[in-house]
Amino acid sequence: MAPFLVLAAVSFTLKWPLWVGLLCLLLAGYVAYFFRNPYRQIPGDERDLVSPADGKIVHIGRDEQQRWVISVFLNVFNVHINRCPMQGTISEMTYTEGKFLAAYDPRASSENERNAIRISQGERYVDVTQIAGLIARRIVCWKKKGDQVGRGERYGLIRFGSRMDINLPGDAVLNVAMGQKIRGGSDILARLPEHAHAESLAS
C-alpha cells in the first residue's frame, strides 16, 4: 500500500496527469481493503468447528477414510485471513510446491502450491490446507509445528484469489451446504459428537 501512496503524493507534487495520482490512490485503497483483518465473534462451543476462511463452498465429499472434505473458494474480494477450525496442537505441517491453476479448478487441491497443517486434539484431528490460486502466489503461515492454537485463531493468509480445503472427522455433523457463502471464524462448518469431545479432553 505504501508504494502506491508515495507515487500518488509524487504525482500530485510534480503535477503529473490527474489520473495517475487517482489510480495510485485507488490501488492503495484496494490493497488496504484486501488485507483487512476484521474482528470476528467466535460462535458455539469447543465441539463446533468453525470455518477457516471467508468464501463459497464449492465441494463437499468424503475421502478414502470416509472423513469429510470441504473446499472453500476465496475470490479477490473476500477477507483472506485464515483461521483454525478447532483448538489443539499443530502436529504436522507440510508445504508443497506446485502449479497455479485457477482456485476453483478441482485439480487445484492436488496440483497447486499449498501448505497443509494438522490440528490435533487427543486422537482426533482436522487438516486445513491453504491453496494458492491463479493470482495468489504467496501463502503465508504464521504458525509452526508444535504450536498451540485456539478455535477461530488467525494463523495465516493467502494473497488474492485462492482456495482452502478442510478435512474433518467423519462423524462430525455438517452445518453447511454446497454453494453456501461462509465467513471465517463466524460460521460453524460442523459439530463434533459429544463423546468425541469428551475423549479429546481425556487424552
mmCIF file of C-alpha atoms in Angstrom, residues 10-81:
data_model
loop_
_atom_site.group_PDB
_atom_site.id
_atom_site.type_symbol
_atom_site.label_atom_id
_atom_site.label_comp_id
_atom_site.label_asym_id
_atom_site.label_seq_id
_atom_site.Cartn_x
_atom_site.Cartn_y
_atom_site.Cartn_z
ATOM 1 C CA VAL A 10 4.766 12.376 -6.052
ATOM 2 C CA SER A 11 2.294 12.595 -8.931
ATOM 3 C CA PHE A 12 0.335 15.389 -7.260
ATOM 4 C CA THR A 13 3.526 17.231 -6.228
ATOM 5 C CA LEU A 14 5.066 17.069 -9.705
ATOM 6 C CA LYS A 15 1.706 17.785 -11.333
ATOM 7 C CA TRP A 16 1.589 14.570 -13.315
ATOM 8 C CA PRO A 17 -1.706 13.804 -15.081
ATOM 9 C CA LEU A 18 -4.509 13.666 -12.518
ATOM 10 C CA TRP A 19 -5.464 10.113 -13.482
ATOM 11 C CA VAL A 20 -2.024 8.826 -12.410
ATOM 12 C CA GLY A 21 -2.468 10.059 -8.851
ATOM 13 C CA LEU A 22 -6.051 8.862 -8.668
ATOM 14 C CA LEU A 23 -5.062 5.425 -9.959
ATOM 15 C CA CYS A 24 -2.348 5.148 -7.291
ATOM 16 C CA LEU A 25 -4.835 6.118 -4.580
ATOM 17 C CA LEU A 26 -7.317 3.578 -5.923
ATOM 18 C CA LEU A 27 -4.701 0.813 -5.878
ATOM 19 C CA ALA A 28 -3.619 1.769 -2.351
ATOM 20 C CA GLY A 29 -7.234 1.626 -1.226
ATOM 21 C CA TYR A 30 -7.742 -1.799 -2.773
ATOM 22 C CA VAL A 31 -4.591 -3.214 -1.140
ATOM 23 C CA ALA A 32 -5.773 -1.908 2.250
ATOM 24 C CA TYR A 33 -9.212 -3.428 1.599
ATOM 25 C CA PHE A 34 -7.750 -6.767 0.529
ATOM 26 C CA PHE A 35 -5.549 -7.135 3.615
ATOM 27 C CA ARG A 36 -8.283 -6.136 6.050
ATOM 28 C CA ASN A 37 -8.348 -8.186 9.218
ATOM 29 C CA PRO A 38 -11.787 -7.780 10.828
ATOM 30 C CA TYR A 39 -12.694 -8.885 14.333
ATOM 31 C CA ARG A 40 -14.908 -11.964 14.421
ATOM 32 C CA GLN A 41 -17.052 -13.218 17.306
ATOM 33 C CA ILE A 42 -16.376 -16.974 17.561
ATOM 34 C CA PRO A 43 -19.732 -18.793 17.945
ATOM 35 C CA GLY A 44 -20.708 -22.033 19.670
ATOM 36 C CA ASP A 45 -18.541 -24.171 21.935
ATOM 37 C CA GLU A 46 -15.491 -26.433 21.635
ATOM 38 C CA ARG A 47 -17.465 -29.091 19.737
ATOM 39 C CA ASP A 48 -18.231 -26.613 16.959
ATOM 40 C CA LEU A 49 -15.677 -26.496 14.122
ATOM 41 C CA VAL A 50 -15.590 -23.007 12.629
ATOM 42 C CA SER A 51 -14.832 -22.033 9.058
ATOM 43 C CA PRO A 52 -11.140 -21.284 8.406
ATOM 44 C CA ALA A 53 -11.909 -18.760 5.662
ATOM 45 C CA ASP A 54 -14.378 -16.419 4.014
ATOM 46 C CA GLY A 55 -15.673 -17.693 0.700
ATOM 47 C CA LYS A 56 -18.041 -20.020 -1.118
ATOM 48 C CA ILE A 57 -18.293 -23.771 -0.583
ATOM 49 C CA VAL A 58 -17.507 -25.441 -3.918
ATOM 50 C CA HIS A 59 -17.102 -29.061 -2.780
ATOM 51 C CA ILE A 60 -18.413 -31.353 -0.050
ATOM 52 C CA GLY A 61 -17.483 -35.023 -0.102
ATOM 53 C CA ARG A 62 -15.757 -37.919 1.638
ATOM 54 C CA ASP A 63 -12.199 -39.192 1.274
ATOM 55 C CA GLU A 64 -10.991 -42.807 1.266
ATOM 56 C CA GLN A 65 -11.220 -42.903 5.075
ATOM 57 C CA GLN A 66 -14.791 -41.569 4.977
ATOM 58 C CA ARG A 67 -13.694 -38.274 6.513
ATOM 59 C CA TRP A 68 -15.459 -35.112 5.380
ATOM 60 C CA VAL A 69 -13.677 -32.922 2.822
ATOM 61 C CA ILE A 70 -14.929 -29.361 2.309
ATOM 62 C CA SER A 71 -13.441 -26.933 -0.227
ATOM 63 C CA VAL A 72 -13.902 -23.160 0.034
ATOM 64 C CA PHE A 73 -13.172 -20.800 -2.870
ATOM 65 C CA LEU A 74 -11.990 -17.301 -1.938
ATOM 66 C CA ASN A 75 -12.395 -14.613 -4.594
ATOM 67 C CA VAL A 76 -10.315 -11.428 -4.701
ATOM 68 C CA PHE A 77 -12.934 -9.520 -2.685
ATOM 69 C CA ASN A 78 -13.116 -11.933 0.273
ATOM 70 C CA VAL A 79 -11.214 -11.464 3.528
ATOM 71 C CA HIS A 80 -8.109 -13.632 3.077
ATOM 72 C CA ILE A 81 -7.151 -14.150 6.722
#
